[in-house]
Coordinates of C-alpha atoms in Angstrom, one line a residue:
I1 CA 0.0 0.0 0.0
G2 CA 1.4 3.4 -0.9
Q3 CA 3.2 5.2 -3.7
M4 CA 6.0 3.8 -5.8
L5 CA 7.9 4.6 -9.0
I6 CA 7.4 2.1 -11.8
D7 CA 9.3 2.7 -15.1
G8 CA 9.6 6.4 -14.2
V9 CA 5.8 6.7 -13.5
Q10 CA 4.4 7.5 -10.1
A11 CA 1.9 4.7 -9.2
S12 CA -0.5 4.0 -6.4
C13 CA -0.4 0.5 -5.1
F14 CA -3.2 -1.1 -3.1
Q15 CA -3.5 -4.4 -1.3
R16 CA -6.8 -5.9 -0.4
G17 CA -7.6 -5.7 3.2
E18 CA -10.3 -7.1 5.5
R19 CA -13.0 -5.0 3.9
T20 CA -13.8 -4.3 0.3
T21 CA -12.8 -0.8 -0.8
V22 CA -14.0 1.3 -3.7
H23 CA -10.7 0.4 -5.4
D24 CA -11.6 -3.3 -5.0
L25 CA -15.0 -2.7 -6.5
L26 CA -13.5 -0.8 -9.4
Y27 CA -10.9 -3.4 -10.1
D28 CA -13.5 -6.2 -10.0
A29 CA -15.9 -4.2 -12.3
R30 CA -13.2 -3.5 -14.9
S31 CA -12.3 -7.2 -15.0
L32 CA -15.8 -7.8 -16.4
I33 CA -16.0 -5.1 -19.1
A34 CA -14.3 -3.7 -22.1
R35 CA -13.1 -0.1 -22.0
V36 CA -12.9 2.3 -24.9
D37 CA -11.2 5.7 -25.3
A38 CA -13.0 8.7 -26.7
A39 CA -11.5 8.4 -30.2
A40 CA -12.5 4.8 -30.5
L41 CA -16.0 5.5 -29.2
H42 CA -16.4 8.4 -31.7
E43 CA -15.3 6.1 -34.5
R44 CA -17.7 3.3 -33.4
M45 CA -20.6 5.7 -33.2
S46 CA -20.3 6.5 -36.9
S47 CA -20.0 2.8 -37.9
G48 CA -22.7 0.5 -39.3
N49 CA -23.3 -1.0 -35.8
P50 CA -23.0 1.9 -33.4
P51 CA -23.2 1.2 -29.7
L52 CA -26.0 2.5 -27.5
V53 CA -24.2 5.2 -25.5
L54 CA -25.7 5.6 -22.0
D55 CA -25.1 8.9 -20.3
T56 CA -25.5 8.3 -16.6
R57 CA -24.6 11.8 -15.5
T58 CA -27.0 14.1 -13.6
H59 CA -29.2 16.6 -15.4
T60 CA -27.1 19.3 -13.9
D61 CA -23.8 18.0 -15.3
R62 CA -25.4 17.3 -18.7
A63 CA -26.7 20.9 -18.8
R64 CA -23.3 22.3 -17.7
F65 CA -21.0 20.3 -19.9
G66 CA -23.2 19.1 -22.8
V67 CA -23.9 15.6 -24.1
I68 CA -22.3 13.3 -26.6
P69 CA -24.5 13.5 -29.7
G70 CA -26.7 10.5 -30.0
S71 CA -26.3 9.4 -26.4
V72 CA -29.3 8.4 -24.3
H73 CA -29.8 9.7 -20.8
V74 CA -30.2 7.0 -18.2
P75 CA -29.3 8.3 -14.7
R76 CA -26.9 6.1 -12.7
T77 CA -29.6 5.6 -10.1
V78 CA -31.8 3.7 -12.5
V79 CA -29.4 2.1 -15.1
E80 CA -30.2 -1.5 -14.0
W81 CA -33.9 -0.8 -13.8
H82 CA -34.1 0.8 -17.2
L83 CA -32.1 -1.9 -19.0
D84 CA -33.2 -5.2 -17.5
P85 CA -36.2 -6.4 -19.5
C86 CA -37.4 -8.4 -16.5
N87 CA -39.2 -5.4 -15.1
G88 CA -41.7 -2.8 -16.2
Y89 CA -39.2 0.1 -16.7
L90 CA -37.3 -1.0 -19.9
H91 CA -35.9 2.0 -21.8
P92 CA -37.2 2.1 -25.4
A93 CA -33.6 2.2 -26.8
M94 CA -32.9 -1.3 -25.5
Q95 CA -33.1 -4.0 -28.2
S96 CA -31.3 -7.1 -26.9
F97 CA -28.8 -8.5 -24.4
D98 CA -26.3 -8.5 -27.3
Q99 CA -26.7 -4.9 -28.2
P100 CA -23.4 -3.0 -27.9
I101 CA -23.5 -0.6 -25.0
V102 CA -21.0 2.0 -23.8
V103 CA -21.7 3.6 -20.4
V104 CA -20.5 7.2 -19.8
C105 CA -20.2 9.2 -16.6
N106 CA -18.2 12.3 -15.7
G107 CA -14.8 10.7 -15.1
G108 CA -15.0 7.0 -16.0
Y109 CA -15.5 5.5 -12.6
S110 CA -19.2 5.0 -11.8
S111 CA -19.6 4.0 -15.5
S112 CA -17.3 1.1 -14.8
L113 CA -19.5 0.0 -11.9
A114 CA -22.7 0.4 -13.9
A115 CA -21.3 -1.5 -16.9
A116 CA -20.2 -4.4 -14.7
N117 CA -23.7 -4.6 -13.3
L118 CA -25.1 -4.8 -16.8
T119 CA -22.8 -7.7 -17.6
Q120 CA -23.9 -9.4 -14.4
I121 CA -27.6 -9.2 -15.5
G122 CA -26.8 -10.7 -18.9
F123 CA -25.6 -8.1 -21.3
T124 CA -22.8 -9.4 -23.5
A125 CA -21.2 -6.3 -25.2
V126 CA -20.8 -3.7 -22.5
A127 CA -18.0 -1.2 -22.2
D128 CA -17.4 2.1 -20.5
L129 CA -15.7 5.3 -21.7
I130 CA -12.2 5.7 -20.2
G131 CA -12.0 9.1 -18.6
G132 CA -15.7 9.6 -19.1
H133 CA -17.3 12.7 -20.5
A134 CA -14.3 14.8 -19.4
A135 CA -12.1 12.7 -21.7
W136 CA -14.5 13.1 -24.6
C137 CA -14.4 16.9 -24.2
A138 CA -10.6 16.9 -23.7
A139 CA -10.3 15.1 -27.0
G140 CA -12.1 18.0 -28.7
L141 CA -15.0 15.8 -29.8
P142 CA -18.5 17.3 -30.4
V143 CA -21.0 17.9 -27.6
H144 CA -24.5 19.2 -27.8
L145 CA -26.8 20.9 -25.4
P146 CA -29.1 18.3 -23.8
D147 CA -32.8 18.0 -24.5
H148 CA -34.4 17.8 -21.1
S149 CA -37.9 18.7 -22.5
H150 CA -39.1 15.1 -21.8
L151 CA -38.6 15.6 -18.0
D152 CA -41.6 16.2 -16.0
I153 CA -39.9 18.4 -13.4
P154 CA -42.2 21.2 -12.1
T155 CA -40.6 24.6 -11.7
A156 CA -40.7 26.5 -8.4
E157 CA -43.6 28.5 -9.7
D158 CA -45.6 25.3 -10.2
Q159 CA -45.1 24.1 -6.6
P160 CA -48.0 24.6 -4.2
V161 CA -47.2 26.9 -1.3
I162 CA -47.5 25.2 2.0
S163 CA -47.7 27.4 5.0
A164 CA -46.5 26.5 8.4
R165 CA -49.0 26.8 11.2

């Protein structure tokens, strides 16, 4: 456990302890999935068999930093519910367990966990974006403003006023 220099590169080293850490979870998740970089994802999206790109970020982050064109918003809190066909919440973009899927978050960490969960429920072609949406932007790839018009979120003006007694 600690820092060490490997081939001139500073690296963090971890050893499994008595409890499972977030590093353990991430390591285990990434052993189950493929990972793609931003350039490879951009290329795959313009191919004849583009992956379904799941953007798991919050509405706030999507509004602040834009979205990958063609991506589908499925918040991290409901990824498994919206993709598992064994429940009543299946997202309409889902076609099959063999459909190629790339999960995207802000920095490429929670997307690894979500992608691993999808493989555990039967999806066969799941990956996540290395470095997340931040890496996509850093590569200079296109982003669009999100369309959140489908959200049924009332504004403050729509909320009833409740007075305290």
